[in-house]
mmCIF file of C-alpha atoms in Angstrom:
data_model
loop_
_atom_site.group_PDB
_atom_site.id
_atom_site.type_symbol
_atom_site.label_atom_id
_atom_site.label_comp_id
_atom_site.label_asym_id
_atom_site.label_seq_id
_atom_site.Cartn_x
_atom_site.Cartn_y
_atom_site.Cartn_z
ATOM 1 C CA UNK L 1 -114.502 -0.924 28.979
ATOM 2 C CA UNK L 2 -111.510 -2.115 31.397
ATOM 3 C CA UNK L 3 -110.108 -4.347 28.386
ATOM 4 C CA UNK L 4 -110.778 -1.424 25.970
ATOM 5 C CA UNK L 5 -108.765 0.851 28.236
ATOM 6 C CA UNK L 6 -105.701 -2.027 28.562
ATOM 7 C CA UNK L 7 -105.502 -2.505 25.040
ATOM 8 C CA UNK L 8 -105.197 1.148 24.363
ATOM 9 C CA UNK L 9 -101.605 1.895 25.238
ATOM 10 C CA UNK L 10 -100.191 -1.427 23.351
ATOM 11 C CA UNK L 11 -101.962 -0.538 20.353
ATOM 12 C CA UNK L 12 -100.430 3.458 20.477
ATOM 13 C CA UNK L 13 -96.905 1.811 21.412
ATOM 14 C CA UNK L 14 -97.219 -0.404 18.645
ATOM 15 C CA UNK L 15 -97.933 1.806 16.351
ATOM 16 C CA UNK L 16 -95.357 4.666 17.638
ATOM 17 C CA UNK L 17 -93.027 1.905 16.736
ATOM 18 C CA UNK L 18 -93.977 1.200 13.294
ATOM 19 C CA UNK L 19 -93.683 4.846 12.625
ATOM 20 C CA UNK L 20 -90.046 5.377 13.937
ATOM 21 C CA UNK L 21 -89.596 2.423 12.257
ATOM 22 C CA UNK L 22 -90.569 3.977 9.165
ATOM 23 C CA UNK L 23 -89.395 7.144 9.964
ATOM 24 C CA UNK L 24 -85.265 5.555 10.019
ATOM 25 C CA UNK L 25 -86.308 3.565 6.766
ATOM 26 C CA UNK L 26 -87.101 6.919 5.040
ATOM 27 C CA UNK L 27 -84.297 8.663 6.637
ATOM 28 C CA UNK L 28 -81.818 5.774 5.100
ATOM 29 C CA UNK L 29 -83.140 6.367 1.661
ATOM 30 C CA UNK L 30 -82.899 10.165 1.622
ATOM 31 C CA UNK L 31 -79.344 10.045 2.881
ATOM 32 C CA UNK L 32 -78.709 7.387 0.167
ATOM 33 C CA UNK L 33 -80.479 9.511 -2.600
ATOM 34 C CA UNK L 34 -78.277 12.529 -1.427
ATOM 35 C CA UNK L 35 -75.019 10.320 -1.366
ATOM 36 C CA UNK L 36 -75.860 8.973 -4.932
ATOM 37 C CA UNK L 37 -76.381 12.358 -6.703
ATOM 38 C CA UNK L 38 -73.016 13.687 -4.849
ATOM 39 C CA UNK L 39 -71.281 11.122 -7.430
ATOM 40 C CA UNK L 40 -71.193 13.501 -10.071
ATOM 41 C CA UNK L 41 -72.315 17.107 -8.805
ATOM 42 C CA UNK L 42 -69.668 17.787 -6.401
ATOM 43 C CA UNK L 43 -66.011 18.552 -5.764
ATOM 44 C CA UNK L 44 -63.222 15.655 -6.005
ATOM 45 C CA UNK L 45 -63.195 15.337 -2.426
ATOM 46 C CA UNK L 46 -66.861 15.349 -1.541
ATOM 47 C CA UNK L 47 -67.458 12.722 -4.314
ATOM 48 C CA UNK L 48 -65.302 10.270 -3.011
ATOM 49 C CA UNK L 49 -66.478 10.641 0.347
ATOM 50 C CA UNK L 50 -69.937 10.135 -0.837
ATOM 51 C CA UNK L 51 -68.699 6.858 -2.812
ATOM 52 C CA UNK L 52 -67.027 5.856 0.585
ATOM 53 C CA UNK L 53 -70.139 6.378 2.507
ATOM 54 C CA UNK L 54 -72.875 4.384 -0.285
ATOM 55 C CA UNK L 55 -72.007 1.144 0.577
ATOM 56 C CA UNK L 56 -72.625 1.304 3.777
ATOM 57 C CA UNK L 57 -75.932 3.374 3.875
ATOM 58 C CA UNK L 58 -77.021 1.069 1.209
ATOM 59 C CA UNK L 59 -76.345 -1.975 3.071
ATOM 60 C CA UNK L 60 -78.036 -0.617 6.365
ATOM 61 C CA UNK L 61 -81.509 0.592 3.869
ATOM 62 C CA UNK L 62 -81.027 -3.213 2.650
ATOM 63 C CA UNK L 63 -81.135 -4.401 6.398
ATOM 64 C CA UNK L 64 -84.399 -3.293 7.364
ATOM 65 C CA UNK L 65 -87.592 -5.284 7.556
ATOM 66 C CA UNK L 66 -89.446 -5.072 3.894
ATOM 67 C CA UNK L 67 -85.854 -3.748 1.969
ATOM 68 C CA UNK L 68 -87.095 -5.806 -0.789
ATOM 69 C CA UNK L 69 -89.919 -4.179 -1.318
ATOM 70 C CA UNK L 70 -87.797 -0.550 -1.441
ATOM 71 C CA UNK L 71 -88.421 1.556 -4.311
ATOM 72 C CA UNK L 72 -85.034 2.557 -5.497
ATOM 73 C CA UNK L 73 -86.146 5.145 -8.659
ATOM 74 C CA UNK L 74 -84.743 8.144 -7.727
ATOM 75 C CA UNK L 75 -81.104 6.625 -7.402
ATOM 76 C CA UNK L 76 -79.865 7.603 -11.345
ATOM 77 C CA UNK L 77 -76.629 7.455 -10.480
ATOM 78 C CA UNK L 78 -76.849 4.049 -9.549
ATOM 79 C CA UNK L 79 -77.277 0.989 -11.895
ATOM 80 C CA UNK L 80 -80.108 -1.252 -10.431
ATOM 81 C CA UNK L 81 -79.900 -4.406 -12.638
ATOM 82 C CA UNK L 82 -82.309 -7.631 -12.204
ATOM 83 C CA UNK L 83 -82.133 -10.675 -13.734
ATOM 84 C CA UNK L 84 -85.623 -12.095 -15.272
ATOM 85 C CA UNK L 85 -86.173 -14.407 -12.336
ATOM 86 C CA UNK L 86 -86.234 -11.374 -9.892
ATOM 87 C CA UNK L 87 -83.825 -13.588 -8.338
ATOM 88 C CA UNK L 88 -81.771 -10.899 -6.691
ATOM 89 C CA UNK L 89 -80.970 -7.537 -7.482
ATOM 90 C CA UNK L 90 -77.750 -5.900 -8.508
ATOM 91 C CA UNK L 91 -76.532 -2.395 -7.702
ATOM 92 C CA UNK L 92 -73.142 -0.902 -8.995
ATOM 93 C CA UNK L 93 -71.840 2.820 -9.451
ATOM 94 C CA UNK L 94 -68.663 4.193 -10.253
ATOM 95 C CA UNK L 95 -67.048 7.626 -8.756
ATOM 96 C CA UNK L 96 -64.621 9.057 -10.762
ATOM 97 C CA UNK L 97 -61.015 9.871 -8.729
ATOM 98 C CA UNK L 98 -58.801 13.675 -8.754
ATOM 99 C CA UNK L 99 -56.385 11.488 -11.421
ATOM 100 C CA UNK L 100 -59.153 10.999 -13.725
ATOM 101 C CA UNK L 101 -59.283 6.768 -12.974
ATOM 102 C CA UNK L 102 -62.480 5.528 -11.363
ATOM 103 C CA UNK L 103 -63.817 3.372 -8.624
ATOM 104 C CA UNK L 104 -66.687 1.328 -8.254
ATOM 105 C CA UNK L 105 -69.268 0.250 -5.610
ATOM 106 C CA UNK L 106 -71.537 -2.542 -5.713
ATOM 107 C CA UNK L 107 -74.196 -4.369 -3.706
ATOM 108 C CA UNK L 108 -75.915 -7.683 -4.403
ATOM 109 C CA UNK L 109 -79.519 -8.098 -2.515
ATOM 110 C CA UNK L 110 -81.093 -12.701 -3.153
ATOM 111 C CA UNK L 111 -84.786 -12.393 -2.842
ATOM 112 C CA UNK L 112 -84.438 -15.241 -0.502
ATOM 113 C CA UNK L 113 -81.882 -13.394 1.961
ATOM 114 C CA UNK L 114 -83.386 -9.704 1.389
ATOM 115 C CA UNK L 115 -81.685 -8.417 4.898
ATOM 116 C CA UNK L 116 -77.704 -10.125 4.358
ATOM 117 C CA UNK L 117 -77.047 -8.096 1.126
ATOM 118 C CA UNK L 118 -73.476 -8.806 -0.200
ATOM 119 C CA UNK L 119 -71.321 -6.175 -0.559
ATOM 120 C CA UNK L 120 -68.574 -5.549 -3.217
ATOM 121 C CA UNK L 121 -64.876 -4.553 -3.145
ATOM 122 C CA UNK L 122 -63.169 -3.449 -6.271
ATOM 123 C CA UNK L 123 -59.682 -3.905 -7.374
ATOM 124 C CA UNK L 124 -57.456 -0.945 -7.553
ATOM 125 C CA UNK L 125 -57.131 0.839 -10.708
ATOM 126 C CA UNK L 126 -53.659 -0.154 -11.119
ATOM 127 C CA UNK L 127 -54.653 -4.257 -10.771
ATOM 128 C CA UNK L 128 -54.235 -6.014 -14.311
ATOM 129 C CA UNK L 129 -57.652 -6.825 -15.980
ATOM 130 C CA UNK L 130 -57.460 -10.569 -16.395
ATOM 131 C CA UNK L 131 -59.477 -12.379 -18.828
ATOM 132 C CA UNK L 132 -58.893 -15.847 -16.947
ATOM 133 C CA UNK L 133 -59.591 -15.204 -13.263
ATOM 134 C CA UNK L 134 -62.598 -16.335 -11.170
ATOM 135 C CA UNK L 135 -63.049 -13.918 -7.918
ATOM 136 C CA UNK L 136 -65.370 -13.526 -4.994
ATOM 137 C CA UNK L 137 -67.117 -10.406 -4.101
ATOM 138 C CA UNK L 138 -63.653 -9.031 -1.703
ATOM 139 C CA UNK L 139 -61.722 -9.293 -5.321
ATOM 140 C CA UNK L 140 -64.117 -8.033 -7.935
ATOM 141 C CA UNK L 141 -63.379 -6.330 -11.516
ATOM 142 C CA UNK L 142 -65.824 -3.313 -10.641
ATOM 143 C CA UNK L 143 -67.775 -1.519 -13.458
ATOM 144 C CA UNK L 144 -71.068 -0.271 -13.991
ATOM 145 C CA UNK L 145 -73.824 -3.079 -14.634
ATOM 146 C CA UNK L 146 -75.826 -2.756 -17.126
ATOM 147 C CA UNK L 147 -77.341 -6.062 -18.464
ATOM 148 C CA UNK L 148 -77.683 -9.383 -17.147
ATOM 149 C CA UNK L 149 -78.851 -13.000 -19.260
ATOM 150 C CA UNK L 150 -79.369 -16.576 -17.522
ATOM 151 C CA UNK L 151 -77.972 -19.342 -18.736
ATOM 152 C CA UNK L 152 -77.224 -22.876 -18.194
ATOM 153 C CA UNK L 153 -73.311 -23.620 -17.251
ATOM 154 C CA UNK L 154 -71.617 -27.293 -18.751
ATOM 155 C CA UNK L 155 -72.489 -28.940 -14.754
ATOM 156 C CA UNK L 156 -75.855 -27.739 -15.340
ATOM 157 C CA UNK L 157 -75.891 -24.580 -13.117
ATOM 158 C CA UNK L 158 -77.364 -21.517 -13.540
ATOM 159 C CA UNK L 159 -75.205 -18.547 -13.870
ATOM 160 C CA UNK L 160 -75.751 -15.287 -15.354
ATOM 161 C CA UNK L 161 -74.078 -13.000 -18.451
ATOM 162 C CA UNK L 162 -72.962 -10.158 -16.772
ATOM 163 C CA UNK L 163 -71.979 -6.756 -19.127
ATOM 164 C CA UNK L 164 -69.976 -4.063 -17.613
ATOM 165 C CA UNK L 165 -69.140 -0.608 -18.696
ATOM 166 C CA UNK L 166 -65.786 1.220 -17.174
ATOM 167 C CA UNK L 167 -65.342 4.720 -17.976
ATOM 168 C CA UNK L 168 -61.744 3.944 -16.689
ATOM 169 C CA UNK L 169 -59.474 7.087 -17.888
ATOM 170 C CA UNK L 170 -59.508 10.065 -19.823
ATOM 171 C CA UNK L 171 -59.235 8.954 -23.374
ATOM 172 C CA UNK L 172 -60.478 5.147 -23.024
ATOM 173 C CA UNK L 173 -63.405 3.398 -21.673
ATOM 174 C CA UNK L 174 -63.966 -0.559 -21.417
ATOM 175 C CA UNK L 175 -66.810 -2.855 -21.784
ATOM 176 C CA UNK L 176 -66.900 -6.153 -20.893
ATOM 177 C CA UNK L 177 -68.933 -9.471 -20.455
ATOM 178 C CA UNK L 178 -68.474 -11.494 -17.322
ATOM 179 C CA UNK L 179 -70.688 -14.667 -15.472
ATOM 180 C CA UNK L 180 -72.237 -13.688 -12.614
ATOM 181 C CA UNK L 181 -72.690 -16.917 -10.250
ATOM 182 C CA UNK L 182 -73.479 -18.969 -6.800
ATOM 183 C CA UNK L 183 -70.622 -21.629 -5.971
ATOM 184 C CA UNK L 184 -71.955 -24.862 -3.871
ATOM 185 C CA UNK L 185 -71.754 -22.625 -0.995
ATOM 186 C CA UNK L 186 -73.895 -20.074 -2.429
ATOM 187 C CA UNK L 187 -70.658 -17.271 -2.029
ATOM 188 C CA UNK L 188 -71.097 -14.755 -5.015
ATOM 189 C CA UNK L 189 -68.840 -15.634 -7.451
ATOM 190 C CA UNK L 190 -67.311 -13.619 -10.741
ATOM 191 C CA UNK L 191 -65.565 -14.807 -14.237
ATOM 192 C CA UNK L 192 -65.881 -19.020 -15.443
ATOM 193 C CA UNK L 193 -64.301 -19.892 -18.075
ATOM 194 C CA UNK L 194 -67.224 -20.637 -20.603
ATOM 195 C CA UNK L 195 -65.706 -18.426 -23.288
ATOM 196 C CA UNK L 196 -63.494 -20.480 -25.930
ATOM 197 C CA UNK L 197 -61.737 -18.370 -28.016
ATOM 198 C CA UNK L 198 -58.905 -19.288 -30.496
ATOM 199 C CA UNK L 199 -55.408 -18.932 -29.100
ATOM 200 C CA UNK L 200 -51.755 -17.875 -31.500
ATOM 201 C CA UNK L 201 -51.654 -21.573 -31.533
ATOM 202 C CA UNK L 202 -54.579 -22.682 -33.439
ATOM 203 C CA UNK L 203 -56.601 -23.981 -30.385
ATOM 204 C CA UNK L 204 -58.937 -22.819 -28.448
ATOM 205 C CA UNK L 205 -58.443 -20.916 -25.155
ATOM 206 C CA UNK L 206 -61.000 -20.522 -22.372
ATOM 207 C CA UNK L 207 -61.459 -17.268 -21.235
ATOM 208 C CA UNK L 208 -63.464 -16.295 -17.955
ATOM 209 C CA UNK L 209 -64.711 -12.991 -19.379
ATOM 210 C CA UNK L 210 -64.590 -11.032 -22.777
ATOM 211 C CA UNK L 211 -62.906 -7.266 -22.730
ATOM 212 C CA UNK L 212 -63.417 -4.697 -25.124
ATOM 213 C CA UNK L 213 -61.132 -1.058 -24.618
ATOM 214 C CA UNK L 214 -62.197 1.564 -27.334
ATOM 215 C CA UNK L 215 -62.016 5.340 -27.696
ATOM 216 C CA UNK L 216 -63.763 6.925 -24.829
ATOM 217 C CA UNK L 217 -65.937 9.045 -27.172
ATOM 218 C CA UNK L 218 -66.642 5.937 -29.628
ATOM 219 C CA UNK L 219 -70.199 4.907 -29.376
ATOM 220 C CA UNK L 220 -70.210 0.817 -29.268
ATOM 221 C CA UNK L 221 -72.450 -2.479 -29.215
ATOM 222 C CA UNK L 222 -71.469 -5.009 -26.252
ATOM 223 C CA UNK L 223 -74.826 -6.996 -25.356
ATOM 224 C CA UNK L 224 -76.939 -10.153 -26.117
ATOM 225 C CA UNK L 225 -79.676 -9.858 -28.320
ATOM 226 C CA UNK L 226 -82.261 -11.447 -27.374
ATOM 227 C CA UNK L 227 -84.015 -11.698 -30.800
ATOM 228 C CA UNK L 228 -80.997 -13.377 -32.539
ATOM 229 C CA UNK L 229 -80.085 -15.244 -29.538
ATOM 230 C CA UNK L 230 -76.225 -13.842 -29.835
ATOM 231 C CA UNK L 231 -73.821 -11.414 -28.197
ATOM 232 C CA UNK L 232 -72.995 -9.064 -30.556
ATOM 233 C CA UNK L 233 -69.196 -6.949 -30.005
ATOM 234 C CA UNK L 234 -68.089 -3.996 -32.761
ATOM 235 C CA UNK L 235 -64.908 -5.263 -33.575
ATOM 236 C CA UNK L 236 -62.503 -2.475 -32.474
ATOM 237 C CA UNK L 237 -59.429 -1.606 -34.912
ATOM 238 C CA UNK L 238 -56.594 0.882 -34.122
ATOM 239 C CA UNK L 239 -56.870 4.180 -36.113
ATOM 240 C CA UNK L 240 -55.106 7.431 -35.943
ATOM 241 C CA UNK L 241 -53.721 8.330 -32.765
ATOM 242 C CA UNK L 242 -55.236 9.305 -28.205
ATOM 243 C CA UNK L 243 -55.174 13.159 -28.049
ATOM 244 C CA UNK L 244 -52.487 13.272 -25.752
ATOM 245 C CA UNK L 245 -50.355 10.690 -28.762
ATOM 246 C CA UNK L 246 -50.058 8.490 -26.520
ATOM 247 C CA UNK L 247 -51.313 5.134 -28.539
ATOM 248 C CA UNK L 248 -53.260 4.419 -31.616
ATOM 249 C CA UNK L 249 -57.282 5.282 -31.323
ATOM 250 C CA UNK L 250 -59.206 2.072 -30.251
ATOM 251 C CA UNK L 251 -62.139 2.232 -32.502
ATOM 252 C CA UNK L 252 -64.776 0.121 -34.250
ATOM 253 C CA UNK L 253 -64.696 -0.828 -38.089
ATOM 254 C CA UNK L 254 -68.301 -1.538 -38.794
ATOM 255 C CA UNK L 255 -67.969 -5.180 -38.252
ATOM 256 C CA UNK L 256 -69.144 -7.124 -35.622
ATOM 257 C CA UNK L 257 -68.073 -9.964 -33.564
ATOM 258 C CA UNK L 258 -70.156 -12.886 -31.898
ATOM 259 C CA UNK L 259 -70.858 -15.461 -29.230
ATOM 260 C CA UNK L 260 -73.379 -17.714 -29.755
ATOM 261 C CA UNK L 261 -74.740 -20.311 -26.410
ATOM 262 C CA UNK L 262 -74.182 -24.092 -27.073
ATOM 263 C CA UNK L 263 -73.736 -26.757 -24.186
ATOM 264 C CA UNK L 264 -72.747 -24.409 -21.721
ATOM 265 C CA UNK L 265 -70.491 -22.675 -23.557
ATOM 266 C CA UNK L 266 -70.978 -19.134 -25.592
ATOM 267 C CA UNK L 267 -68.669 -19.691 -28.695
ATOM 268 C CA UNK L 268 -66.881 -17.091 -30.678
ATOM 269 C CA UNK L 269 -67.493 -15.588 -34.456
ATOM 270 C CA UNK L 270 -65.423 -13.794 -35.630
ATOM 271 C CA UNK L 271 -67.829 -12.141 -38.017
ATOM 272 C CA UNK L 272 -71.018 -12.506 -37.172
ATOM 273 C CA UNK L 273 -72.218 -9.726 -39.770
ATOM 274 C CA UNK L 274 -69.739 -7.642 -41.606
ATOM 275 C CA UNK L 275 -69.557 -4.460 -43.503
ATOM 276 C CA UNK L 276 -66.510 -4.196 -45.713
ATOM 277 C CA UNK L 277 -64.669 -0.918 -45.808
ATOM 278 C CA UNK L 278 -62.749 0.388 -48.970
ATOM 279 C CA UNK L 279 -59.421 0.977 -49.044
ATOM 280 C CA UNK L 280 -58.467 4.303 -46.952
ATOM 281 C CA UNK L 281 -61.925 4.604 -45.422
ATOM 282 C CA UNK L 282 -62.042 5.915 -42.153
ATOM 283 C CA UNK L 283 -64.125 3.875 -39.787
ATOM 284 C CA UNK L 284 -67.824 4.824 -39.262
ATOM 285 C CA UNK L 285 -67.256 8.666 -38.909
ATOM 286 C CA UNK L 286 -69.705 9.422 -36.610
ATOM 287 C CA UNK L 287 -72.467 7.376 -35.255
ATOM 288 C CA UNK L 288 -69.264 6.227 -32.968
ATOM 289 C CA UNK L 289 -70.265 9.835 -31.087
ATOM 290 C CA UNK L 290 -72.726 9.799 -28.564
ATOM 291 C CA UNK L 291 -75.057 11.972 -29.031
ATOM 292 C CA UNK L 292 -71.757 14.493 -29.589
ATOM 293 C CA UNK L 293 -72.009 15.485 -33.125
ATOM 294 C CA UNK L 294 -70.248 18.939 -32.470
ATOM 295 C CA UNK L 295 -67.267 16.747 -31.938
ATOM 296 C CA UNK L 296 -64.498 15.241 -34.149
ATOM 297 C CA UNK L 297 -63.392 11.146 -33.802
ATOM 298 C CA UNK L 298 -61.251 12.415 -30.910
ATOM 299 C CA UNK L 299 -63.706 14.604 -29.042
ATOM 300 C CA UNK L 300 -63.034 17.636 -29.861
ATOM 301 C CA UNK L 301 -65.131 20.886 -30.897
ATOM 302 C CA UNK L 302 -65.207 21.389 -35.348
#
């Protein structure tokens, strides 16, 4: 009975620590639910305080014993992406600023490092996009996430095709394909140049990433298909003229452009399939809506 009695205590203490344990665990997750839906249903103000606050309440949640087993559904704000190999996991968001540009968050959780997730620091919205850079997580292009394809790099490394989607300003909106990759000393790395494309010269160029800008309210392809093996781009033409007449329309034509995996490398086609348009034929009128058929090429009411 004595060594009944002396276990006792320990085995209430221990389990009056799992449970405050759990308790901060499920407090950590509310609070980041709450931040995450205060993206987009809120004042200017209280949204980017909310985007201020994410990272780090996300990192913390990531911290704790088990994070890798967390159940992040209710987080819609929040793009949770995961490569095949449940390798790591991938979490980005954007918050949209009082002058109508955007910033972006992101986390990166390795299955074998669950509790030293990475975090991510955007560039300014003024910063150049560059199609030949290669950052680190303290420099990266920040968008939305929304796909992500191994492959095998020219040295025989894995890295990973990474899609983004920018909402960036008012009238236009950017896609773009990026690598996602580990250097030798496993930092987090962004943009290689696997991307030959052909230069004013006649040669070939390498780019480190692929951008598309288009029409804000222009519904577009960006992604590998995984059935033809490919990544398939609408080819984007200018046509008529921003709202505010500030610049030709970016807009697709119907045709498509491609990038096809060969030795490392993913190179370009300039028409992979192709739709011709007759003379004085407006580009696809409007399928390039999303879901917005009350609404004219330039987004406004008929």
């Amino acid at each position: 009975m004595k060594t009944h009695k002396t276990l006792l205590p320990a085995i209430l203490l221990s389990l009056l620590l799992q449970t405050t344990a759990l308790t901060a665990q499920d407090s950590l997750a509310l609070r980041l639910q709450f931040l995450a839906g205060q993206l987009i249903d809120s004042t200017p103000q209280i949204r980017q305080q909310a985007h201020a606050r994410l990272t780090e309440t996300l990192l913390a949640l990531l911290q704790e014993n088990d994070s890798w087993q967390q159940n992040f559904d209710k987080l819609p704000t929040i793009s949770i992406q995961m490569p095949a190999d449940s390798s790591f996991r991938f979490f980005t968001w954007q918050c949209e600023m009082p002058d109508g540009s955007y910033r972006h968050g992101g986390v990166l959780q390795r299955r074998d490092e669950p509790q030293n997730p990475i975090a991510l620091r955007d560039q300014p919205p003024e910063a150049r996009f560059s199609e030949y850079t290669s950052g680190y997580a303290d420099d990266w292009i920040g968008g939305i996430c929304y796909a992500l394809y191994p492959f095998t790099t020219e040295d025989q490394q894995t890295a990973w095709l990474a899609f983004f989607y920018d909402s960036y300003s008012p009238y236009i909106s950017r896609k773009w394909m990026d690598v996602l990759w580990f250097d030798q000393d496993q930092n987090l790395r962004f943009g290689l140049p696997v991307f030959p494309m052909p230069d004013k010269f006649g040669g070939l160029d390498k780019h480190s990433r692929v951008l598309m800008e288009y029409y804000r309210y222009a519904s577009t392809r960006f992604n590998y298909d995984e059935e033809l093996q490919v990544v398939i781009k609408d080819h984007i033409i200018p046509y008529g003229m921003l709202p505010d007449n500030s610049a030709p329309a970016p807009v697709p034509d119907g045709s498509y452009e491609g990038f096809r995996y060969k030795n490392g490398l993913w190179l370009y086609d300039d028409k992979l399939f192709h739709q011709a348009l007759r003379d004085n034929e407006a580009p696809r009128p409007f399928p390039i809506l999303d879901k917005q058929k009350d609404k004219d090429i330039f987004g406004r009411k008929q």
